[in-house]
């Protein structure tokens, strides 16, 4: 089974600890025998700046000089911060789309993990503790984040098959379950201009929500639509620049527990993931209802 | 009172100590601290002991229980008291999916709400839920009693055999072959006892409940076999 953890901070003073809190939550999910782990962190926005997180299987070949080459291709100021197999490229906000389009053409081995004003995604094959250490996840600060431990069922165990999936700016989705109509929904979304990196069912769910948001729906409306258009088992946790949402299919086999205090909203596939959060003893703890959308926005 | 710190001493040490308490023992009162949602706490007990878990538990707490009384002073994860044989399990908070699943005997009391599939395939256990229960509860329930002081979710008692279901509040929908049945004197008597043992007699009276059972059209019910249920 996959494991999901999520944390949406209400209290800004917890922001420096977001990565550490999420990493501890993620590691408790190791008993679900995961093959991969990943995390999406919404960092603090910086005026006029945006960021691309990219990945390469050969970072020593692909990352050196990438910032200069990207600046040459799209203009503006570009800086790079390498983290193991991933790198975060800091670009001018108004050049983000151009940078996203250009960066994969600069090196053969580059894959885009995420693009947006605040989102950064790191994911790899391996145990949660090792993946977290490689990317120094516990040092990261931010407003909200989602972590996932994968036990693959629908596509290969690869970096790109790990969650979170990001199919739109500052958007991400993680999934516990499996979808049975993902091939037909993928074909439909391709007709609407969406593009896909993998054969994975969860990427289809992420793109489905991105497509609905592109069409002008709110996050809540897009999540409602997953209940009518996606078939299969799912507990989804979704992130946007300002929002955090949870929805479970009507059968709700895939476990979920949530906790809310005046400091945060937290999600875990089981209570163990929440057990060490500050103030959990006094938190409102509940199991999200089936076929019910929950979301928080700031 | 024996106090066991699960965080420092570990799950295997706990369960093996509790399993060793066969037959006569004077170590009858146990308290488990720092459960932190751990799985399989106090499973497979078979002694007349009293165990209190101070906090919330993960999967399968008190599963397969025989004789023991296990109280969770918190909420319970999926499958609490799964396949219980006898004894009593009390959850002070809420219970997750399939509480009391396949239970063959004993009493499970949930003071908060129970989630989906409560009492699925129950085979003789009695379950008293002070709050609400989720969808598909008592699915294929074969025998025993499910008492709900609050409301029931969708598809209650789907494909029901001979378990008795009593609900005080609303039922969102009945599952296939589950129907409302009349309350007879023996049902009031049964409810009175279950409410008392379920620590719910101050909250509800037997007359406030409706009874649901099998229409017996989905399975081949033979009246000659009624005594074996």
Coordinates of C-alpha atoms in Angstrom, one line a residue:
Chain A
X1 CA 0.0 0.0 0.0
X2 CA 1.1 3.6 -0.7
X3 CA 1.4 6.0 2.2
X4 CA 0.5 9.6 2.2
X5 CA 1.3 12.4 4.6
X6 CA 0.5 16.1 4.3
X7 CA 0.8 19.2 6.3
X8 CA -0.8 22.6 5.8
X9 CA 0.4 25.2 8.2
X10 CA -1.8 27.9 9.6
X11 CA 0.8 29.3 11.9
X12 CA 3.7 31.0 10.1
X13 CA 6.0 30.4 13.0
X14 CA 6.1 26.7 12.1
X15 CA 7.3 27.4 8.6
X16 CA 11.0 26.7 9.3
X17 CA 10.1 23.3 10.7
X18 CA 7.8 22.2 7.8
X19 CA 10.4 19.9 6.2
X20 CA 11.4 18.3 9.4
X21 CA 7.8 17.6 10.4
X22 CA 6.9 16.2 7.0
X23 CA 10.1 14.1 6.9
X24 CA 9.3 12.5 10.2
X25 CA 5.8 11.8 9.1
X26 CA 7.0 10.3 5.9
X27 CA 9.5 8.0 7.6
X28 CA 6.7 6.5 9.8
X29 CA 5.2 5.1 6.5
X30 CA 8.3 2.9 5.9
X31 CA 6.5 -0.1 7.3
X32 CA 4.2 -0.1 4.2
X33 CA 7.3 -1.5 2.3
X34 CA 7.6 1.3 -0.2
X35 CA 9.8 1.2 -3.3
X36 CA 10.0 5.0 -3.8
X37 CA 9.4 8.2 -1.9
X38 CA 8.7 11.8 -2.8
X39 CA 7.8 15.1 -1.4
X40 CA 6.3 18.4 -2.6
X41 CA 7.1 21.5 -0.6
X42 CA 5.5 24.9 -1.1
X43 CA 8.3 27.2 -0.1
X44 CA 8.1 30.9 0.7
X45 CA 7.4 33.0 -2.5
X46 CA 9.9 35.6 -3.6
X47 CA 8.6 38.6 -5.5
X48 CA 9.1 38.3 -9.2
X49 CA 10.8 34.9 -9.0
X50 CA 9.7 31.4 -9.8
X51 CA 11.4 28.0 -9.8
X52 CA 11.7 24.8 -11.8
X53 CA 12.7 21.6 -10.1
X54 CA 14.5 19.3 -12.6
X55 CA 15.9 15.8 -12.3
X56 CA 18.6 13.9 -14.1
X57 CA 19.9 10.3 -13.8
X58 CA 23.3 11.8 -14.7
X59 CA 23.4 15.0 -12.7
X60 CA 27.2 15.4 -13.0
X61 CA 26.9 15.6 -16.8
X62 CA 23.6 17.5 -17.0
X63 CA 23.7 20.2 -14.2
X64 CA 27.0 22.0 -14.7
X65 CA 26.4 25.2 -16.6
X66 CA 22.6 24.6 -16.9
X67 CA 21.8 27.9 -15.2
X68 CA 23.9 29.9 -17.8
X69 CA 22.5 27.9 -20.7
X70 CA 18.9 28.4 -19.5
X71 CA 19.6 32.2 -19.1
X72 CA 21.0 32.2 -22.6
X73 CA 17.9 30.5 -23.9
X74 CA 15.2 32.5 -22.2
X75 CA 16.9 35.6 -20.8
X76 CA 16.7 37.0 -17.3
X77 CA 18.5 35.9 -14.2
X78 CA 18.9 32.2 -13.5
X79 CA 20.5 30.5 -10.6
X80 CA 20.8 26.8 -9.8
X81 CA 20.9 24.9 -6.5
X82 CA 21.7 21.3 -6.9
X83 CA 20.4 18.6 -4.5
X84 CA 21.7 15.2 -5.4
X85 CA 19.8 14.1 -8.6
X86 CA 17.6 17.1 -8.5
X87 CA 18.3 20.8 -9.1
X88 CA 16.1 23.9 -8.4
X89 CA 16.4 26.6 -11.1
X90 CA 15.4 30.0 -9.8
X91 CA 14.1 32.0 -12.8
X92 CA 12.2 35.3 -13.5
X93 CA 8.5 34.6 -12.8
X94 CA 7.5 36.0 -16.2
X95 CA 9.9 33.6 -18.0
X96 CA 8.8 30.4 -16.1
X97 CA 6.7 29.0 -19.0
X98 CA 9.5 29.6 -21.5
X99 CA 12.1 28.2 -19.1
X100 CA 10.0 25.0 -18.6
X101 CA 9.7 24.6 -22.3
X102 CA 13.4 25.3 -23.0
X103 CA 15.1 23.3 -20.2
X104 CA 14.5 19.8 -21.5
X105 CA 16.0 20.8 -24.9
X106 CA 19.2 21.9 -23.2
X107 CA 20.2 18.5 -21.9
X108 CA 19.0 15.0 -23.0
X109 CA 18.6 13.6 -19.5
X110 CA 16.6 16.4 -17.9
X111 CA 13.1 15.8 -16.6
X112 CA 10.9 18.5 -15.1
X113 CA 9.6 17.6 -11.7
X114 CA 7.7 20.8 -11.0
X115 CA 7.3 24.4 -12.0
X116 CA 5.8 27.3 -10.2
X117 CA 6.2 30.2 -7.9
X118 CA 6.8 28.2 -4.7
X119 CA 6.5 24.4 -5.4
X120 CA 9.6 22.1 -5.3
X121 CA 9.2 18.4 -5.8
X122 CA 11.9 15.8 -5.0
X123 CA 11.3 12.1 -5.6
X124 CA 13.4 9.0 -6.1
X125 CA 13.4 5.2 -5.8
X126 CA 14.4 4.1 -2.4
X127 CA 13.4 4.1 1.3
X128 CA 11.8 7.3 2.7
X129 CA 14.7 7.9 5.2
X130 CA 17.3 7.6 2.4
X131 CA 15.3 9.7 -0.1
X132 CA 14.8 12.4 2.6
X133 CA 18.5 12.5 3.5
X134 CA 19.6 12.7 -0.2
X135 CA 17.6 15.9 -0.7
X136 CA 18.0 17.3 2.9
X137 CA 14.2 17.5 3.1
X138 CA 14.2 18.1 6.8
X139 CA 16.0 21.4 6.4
X140 CA 13.4 22.8 4.1
X141 CA 11.0 25.6 5.1
X142 CA 7.6 26.3 3.7
X143 CA 3.9 26.8 4.0
X144 CA 2.6 23.4 3.2
X145 CA 3.8 20.1 1.8
X146 CA 2.8 16.6 0.7
X147 CA 4.8 13.4 1.0
X148 CA 4.2 10.0 -0.5
X149 CA 5.7 6.5 -0.1
X150 CA 4.9 4.3 -3.1
X151 CA 4.2 0.6 -3.5
X152 CA 3.9 0.4 -7.3
X153 CA 0.9 -1.3 -8.8
X154 CA 0.1 0.5 -12.1
X155 CA 3.4 1.4 -13.7
X156 CA 7.1 0.7 -13.3
X157 CA 9.2 1.6 -10.3
X158 CA 11.1 4.6 -11.6
X159 CA 11.8 8.1 -10.5
X160 CA 9.2 9.4 -12.8
X161 CA 6.7 6.9 -11.6
X162 CA 7.1 8.1 -8.0
X163 CA 4.7 10.6 -6.5
X164 CA 4.0 13.6 -6.2
X165 CA 2.9 14.2 -9.8
X166 CA 2.8 17.8 -11.0
X167 CA 0.9 18.6 -14.2
X168 CA 0.4 22.4 -13.8
X169 CA 2.0 25.4 -12.2
X170 CA 2.3 25.0 -8.4
X171 CA 0.0 22.0 -8.6
X172 CA 0.7 18.5 -7.3
X173 CA -1.2 15.3 -6.4
X174 CA -0.5 12.1 -4.6
X175 CA -2.6 9.0 -4.6
X176 CA -3.2 5.8 -2.6
X177 CA -5.1 3.3 -4.7
X178 CA -5.4 2.5 -8.4
X179 CA -7.6 3.8 -11.2
X180 CA -9.3 1.5 -13.6
X181 CA -10.3 4.0 -16.3
X182 CA -7.0 6.0 -16.6
X183 CA -6.3 5.0 -20.2
X184 CA -9.6 6.4 -21.5
X185 CA -9.3 9.5 -19.3
X186 CA -5.7 10.0 -20.5
X187 CA -6.8 9.9 -24.2
X188 CA -9.5 12.4 -23.4
X189 CA -7.1 14.8 -21.7
X190 CA -4.6 14.4 -24.6
X191 CA -7.3 15.6 -26.9
X192 CA -7.7 18.7 -24.6
X193 CA -3.9 19.4 -25.0
X194 CA -2.6 17.8 -21.8
X195 CA 0.7 16.0 -22.1
X196 CA 2.0 13.0 -20.1
X197 CA 5.4 11.8 -19.0
X198 CA 4.5 8.2 -17.9
X199 CA 1.9 5.4 -18.2
X200 CA 1.0 6.0 -14.5
X201 CA -2.6 6.2 -13.4
X202 CA -1.9 8.9 -10.8
X203 CA -0.5 11.2 -13.4
X204 CA -3.8 11.0 -15.1
X205 CA -5.6 12.1 -11.9
X206 CA -3.2 15.0 -11.5
X207 CA -3.7 16.1 -15.1
X208 CA -7.4 15.7 -14.8
X209 CA -7.4 18.2 -11.9
X210 CA -5.0 20.6 -13.8
X211 CA -7.3 20.5 -16.8
X212 CA -10.3 21.4 -14.7
X213 CA -8.4 24.2 -13.1
X214 CA -7.3 25.4 -16.5
X215 CA -11.0 25.5 -17.5
X216 CA -11.7 27.8 -14.6
X217 CA -12.9 25.5 -12.0
X218 CA -12.0 26.0 -8.3
X219 CA -9.9 23.4 -6.6
X220 CA -13.0 22.2 -4.7
X221 CA -15.0 21.8 -8.0
X222 CA -12.1 20.0 -9.7
X223 CA -11.9 17.6 -6.8
X224 CA -15.7 17.0 -6.9
X225 CA -15.3 16.0 -10.5
X226 CA -12.8 13.2 -9.7
X227 CA -15.8 11.5 -7.9
X228 CA -17.8 11.3 -11.1
X229 CA -15.1 10.9 -13.8
X230 CA -12.4 8.8 -12.2
X231 CA -13.2 5.1 -11.6
X232 CA -11.2 3.0 -9.1
X233 CA -9.8 3.3 -5.6
X234 CA -8.4 6.5 -4.5
X235 CA -7.5 8.7 -1.6
X236 CA -6.0 11.8 -3.2
X237 CA -4.2 14.6 -1.5
X238 CA -3.8 17.7 -3.7
X239 CA -1.7 20.8 -3.3
X240 CA -1.9 24.2 -5.0
X241 CA 0.0 27.4 -4.4
X242 CA -2.4 28.4 -1.7
X243 CA -4.4 25.3 -1.1
X244 CA -4.5 21.8 0.2
X245 CA -7.2 19.3 -0.5
X246 CA -8.3 15.7 0.3
X247 CA -10.8 13.5 -1.4
X248 CA -11.6 9.7 -1.1
X249 CA -13.6 7.6 -3.5
X250 CA -17.1 6.5 -2.4
X251 CA -16.0 3.1 -1.2
X252 CA -13.1 4.6 0.8
X253 CA -11.0 1.4 1.3
X254 CA -7.8 3.4 1.2
X255 CA -7.1 4.7 4.7
X256 CA -7.0 8.3 5.8
X257 CA -6.9 10.2 9.0
X258 CA -6.8 13.9 9.5
X259 CA -6.0 16.3 12.4
X260 CA -6.6 20.0 12.8
X261 CA -5.4 22.5 15.4
X262 CA -5.2 26.3 15.2
X263 CA -1.6 25.7 14.1
X264 CA -2.0 23.2 11.2
X265 CA -4.1 20.7 9.2
X266 CA -2.4 17.4 8.9
X267 CA -3.1 14.3 6.8
X268 CA -1.8 10.7 7.3
X269 CA -2.6 7.3 5.9
X270 CA -2.7 6.3 9.5
X271 CA -2.6 7.9 12.9
X272 CA 1.1 6.9 13.4
X273 CA 2.1 9.6 11.0
X274 CA 0.4 12.2 13.1
X275 CA 1.3 10.9 16.5
X276 CA 4.4 13.1 17.1
X277 CA 2.9 16.4 15.8
X278 CA 2.9 19.3 18.3
X279 CA -0.4 19.5 20.2
X280 CA -1.8 16.3 18.6
X281 CA -3.3 15.3 22.0
X282 CA -5.7 18.3 21.8
X283 CA -6.2 18.2 18.0
X284 CA -9.5 17.4 16.3
X285 CA -8.7 14.0 14.8
X286 CA -11.2 12.5 12.3
X287 CA -11.5 10.2 9.3
X288 CA -12.4 12.0 6.1
X289 CA -15.8 10.8 4.9
X290 CA -16.1 8.9 1.6
X291 CA -16.9 11.0 -1.5
X292 CA -16.5 14.2 0.4
X293 CA -14.1 17.0 -0.7
X294 CA -12.1 18.7 2.0
X295 CA -9.9 21.7 1.2
X296 CA -8.2 24.6 2.9
X297 CA -7.0 27.7 1.2
X298 CA -5.1 30.7 2.5
Chain B
X1 CA -0.9 -2.5 37.9
X2 CA 1.8 -3.4 35.3
X3 CA 2.8 -0.4 33.2
X4 CA 4.3 -1.1 29.8
X5 CA 6.0 1.7 27.7
X6 CA 5.4 0.6 24.1
X7 CA 7.8 3.2 22.8
X8 CA 10.8 2.0 24.7
X9 CA 10.0 -1.7 25.1
X10 CA 8.5 -2.6 21.8
X11 CA 5.5 -4.4 20.4
X12 CA 6.8 -8.0 20.5
X13 CA 7.9 -7.7 24.1
X14 CA 4.4 -6.5 25.0
X15 CA 2.4 -9.2 23.1
X16 CA 4.7 -12.0 24.3
X17 CA 4.4 -10.9 27.9
X18 CA 0.6 -10.7 27.6
X19 CA 0.5 -14.1 25.8
X20 CA 2.4 -15.7 28.6
X21 CA -0.4 -14.9 31.0
X22 CA -2.2 -18.2 30.6
X23 CA -4.5 -19.7 33.2
X24 CA -4.1 -18.3 36.7
X25 CA -2.2 -15.0 37.0
X26 CA -2.1 -12.3 39.6
X27 CA -0.9 -9.8 37.0
X28 CA -4.4 -8.9 36.0
X29 CA -4.2 -5.1 35.5
X30 CA -2.0 -3.7 32.6
X31 CA -1.6 -0.2 31.3
X32 CA 0.1 0.5 28.0
X33 CA 1.6 3.9 27.5
X34 CA 2.9 5.7 24.4
X35 CA 0.9 3.6 21.8
X36 CA 1.2 6.3 19.2
X37 CA -0.9 4.5 16.7
X38 CA 1.2 1.3 16.7
X39 CA -0.3 -1.8 15.0
X40 CA -1.4 -5.0 16.6
X41 CA -1.4 -3.9 20.2
X42 CA -2.7 -6.6 22.6
X43 CA -3.7 -9.0 19.9
X44 CA -4.3 -12.7 20.6
X45 CA -4.9 -12.3 24.3
X46 CA -6.3 -15.4 26.1
X47 CA -6.5 -14.6 29.8
X48 CA -9.0 -12.8 32.1
X49 CA -6.9 -9.7 32.4
X50 CA -7.6 -6.0 32.1
X51 CA -5.6 -3.9 29.7
X52 CA -5.9 -0.2 29.2
X53 CA -4.1 1.5 26.3
X54 CA -3.4 5.2 27.1
X55 CA -3.8 6.8 23.7
X56 CA -4.7 5.9 20.1
X57 CA -4.0 2.7 18.4
X58 CA -3.3 1.6 14.8
X59 CA -4.4 -1.5 12.9
X60 CA -5.9 -4.5 14.6
X61 CA -5.8 -3.6 18.3
X62 CA -7.2 -6.4 20.4
X63 CA -7.7 -8.7 17.4
X64 CA -8.6 -12.3 18.2
X65 CA -9.2 -11.4 21.8
X66 CA -10.3 -14.1 24.2
X67 CA -11.4 -13.5 27.8
X68 CA -9.5 -10.2 28.3
X69 CA -11.0 -6.7 28.7
X70 CA -9.1 -4.2 26.6
X71 CA -9.9 -0.5 26.8
X72 CA -8.5 2.0 24.4
X73 CA -8.4 5.4 26.0
X74 CA -8.2 7.1 22.7
X75 CA -9.3 6.2 19.1
X76 CA -8.7 2.9 17.3
X77 CA -7.4 2.3 13.8
X78 CA -8.8 -0.2 11.3
X79 CA -9.9 -3.6 12.4
X80 CA -10.1 -3.1 16.1
X81 CA -11.2 -6.4 17.8
X82 CA -11.1 -8.1 14.5
X83 CA -12.2 -11.8 14.9
X84 CA -12.7 -11.4 18.7
X85 CA -13.7 -14.7 20.3
X86 CA -14.8 -13.5 23.8
X87 CA -14.1 -10.8 26.4
X88 CA -14.7 -7.1 26.0
X89 CA -13.1 -4.3 24.0
X90 CA -14.0 -0.7 24.8
X91 CA -12.9 2.2 22.6
X92 CA -13.4 5.6 24.3
X93 CA -13.0 7.5 21.1
X94 CA -13.7 6.7 17.4
X95 CA -13.0 3.5 15.5
X96 CA -11.8 3.3 11.9
X97 CA -12.9 0.8 9.2
X98 CA -14.2 -2.7 9.9
X99 CA -14.4 -2.6 13.7
X100 CA -15.3 -6.0 15.0
X101 CA -15.0 -7.6 11.6
X102 CA -15.7 -11.4 11.6
X103 CA -16.0 -11.3 15.4
X104 CA -17.3 -14.6 16.8
X105 CA -18.1 -13.6 20.4
X106 CA -17.6 -11.1 23.2
X107 CA -18.6 -7.4 23.3
X108 CA -17.1 -4.4 21.4
X109 CA -18.1 -1.0 22.7
X110 CA -17.2 2.1 20.7
X111 CA -18.1 5.3 22.5
X112 CA -17.5 7.6 19.6
X113 CA -18.3 6.9 15.9
X114 CA -17.4 3.8 13.9
X115 CA -16.3 4.2 10.3
X116 CA -17.3 2.1 7.3
X117 CA -17.8 -1.7 7.3
X118 CA -18.4 -1.9 11.1
X119 CA -19.2 -5.5 12.0
X120 CA -18.6 -6.8 8.5
X121 CA -19.1 -10.6 8.4
X122 CA -19.7 -10.7 12.2
X123 CA -20.3 -14.2 13.5
X124 CA -21.6 -13.9 17.0
X125 CA -20.0 -10.7 18.4
X126 CA -22.1 -8.0 20.0
X127 CA -21.1 -4.4 19.0
X128 CA -22.5 -1.3 20.7
X129 CA -21.7 2.0 19.0
X130 CA -22.6 5.2 20.9
X131 CA -22.2 7.4 17.8
X132 CA -22.7 6.8 14.1
X133 CA -21.6 4.0 11.8
X134 CA -20.3 4.3 8.2
X135 CA -21.4 2.7 5.0
X136 CA -21.5 -1.0 4.3
X137 CA -21.7 -1.9 8.0
X138 CA -22.8 -5.4 8.9
X139 CA -22.2 -6.5 5.3
X140 CA -22.8 -10.3 5.2
X141 CA -23.2 -10.3 9.0
X142 CA -24.0 -13.9 10.0
X143 CA -25.0 -13.7 13.7
X144 CA -24.6 -11.5 16.7
X145 CA -25.9 -8.0 17.5
X146 CA -25.0 -4.5 16.2
X147 CA -26.5 -1.7 18.3
X148 CA -26.1 1.9 17.0
X149 CA -27.2 4.8 19.1
X150 CA -26.6 7.3 16.3
X151 CA -27.1 7.0 12.5
X152 CA -26.1 4.4 10.0
X153 CA -24.5 5.1 6.6
X154 CA -25.3 3.7 3.2
X155 CA -26.1 0.0 2.5
X156 CA -26.6 -1.2 6.0
X157 CA -26.8 -4.9 6.4
X158 CA -26.2 -5.7 2.7
X159 CA -26.4 -9.5 2.0
X160 CA -27.3 -10.0 5.7
X161 CA -27.6 -13.5 7.2
X162 CA -29.0 -13.7 10.7
X163 CA -27.3 -10.9 12.7
X164 CA -29.6 -8.5 14.4
X165 CA -29.2 -4.8 13.8
X166 CA -30.7 -2.1 16.1
X167 CA -30.4 1.6 15.1
X168 CA -31.7 4.5 17.1
X169 CA -31.1 7.3 14.5
X170 CA -31.5 7.4 10.8
X171 CA -30.4 4.8 8.2
X172 CA -29.1 6.4 5.0
X173 CA -30.1 3.3 3.0
X174 CA -30.5 -0.4 3.5
X175 CA -28.4 -2.9 1.6
X176 CA -29.7 -5.8 -0.5
X177 CA -32.0 -8.1 1.4
X178 CA -32.0 -6.0 4.6
X179 CA -35.4 -4.9 5.9
X180 CA -36.9 -3.3 8.9
X181 CA -38.5 -5.8 11.3
X182 CA -40.8 -5.5 14.3
X183 CA -39.4 -5.1 17.8
X184 CA -40.7 -8.0 19.9
X185 CA -40.4 -8.4 23.7
X186 CA -37.3 -10.5 23.4
X187 CA -35.6 -7.7 21.4
X188 CA -36.3 -5.1 24.1
X189 CA -34.9 -7.5 26.7
X190 CA -31.8 -8.1 24.6
X191 CA -31.3 -4.4 24.0
X192 CA -31.7 -3.5 27.6
X193 CA -28.9 -5.9 28.5
X194 CA -26.6 -4.8 25.6
X195 CA -27.1 -1.1 26.4
X196 CA -26.2 -1.8 30.1
X197 CA -23.1 -3.8 29.2
X198 CA -22.2 -1.3 26.5
X199 CA -22.2 1.6 29.1
X200 CA -25.0 3.2 27.1
X201 CA -28.0 2.7 29.3
X202 CA -27.9 6.3 30.6
X203 CA -28.0 7.5 27.0
X204 CA -30.7 5.5 25.3
X205 CA -33.7 3.3 26.0
X206 CA -34.6 0.1 24.1
X207 CA -38.0 1.6 22.9
X208 CA -36.1 4.2 20.9
X209 CA -34.5 1.7 18.5
X210 CA -35.7 0.1 15.2
X211 CA -34.7 -3.4 14.3
X212 CA -33.3 -4.5 10.9
X213 CA -32.7 -8.0 9.7
X214 CA -32.5 -10.3 6.7
X215 CA -35.4 -10.7 4.4
X216 CA -33.9 -14.1 3.8
X217 CA -34.5 -14.0 0.1
X218 CA -30.8 -13.7 -0.9
X219 CA -29.5 -16.8 0.7
X220 CA -31.2 -20.2 1.0
X221 CA -32.6 -20.0 4.4
X222 CA -34.0 -23.3 5.8
X223 CA -36.1 -22.9 8.9
X224 CA -34.9 -26.3 10.1
X225 CA -31.5 -24.9 10.6
X226 CA -32.6 -21.9 12.6
X227 CA -31.3 -23.2 15.9
X228 CA -27.8 -23.4 14.7
X229 CA -27.5 -19.6 14.3

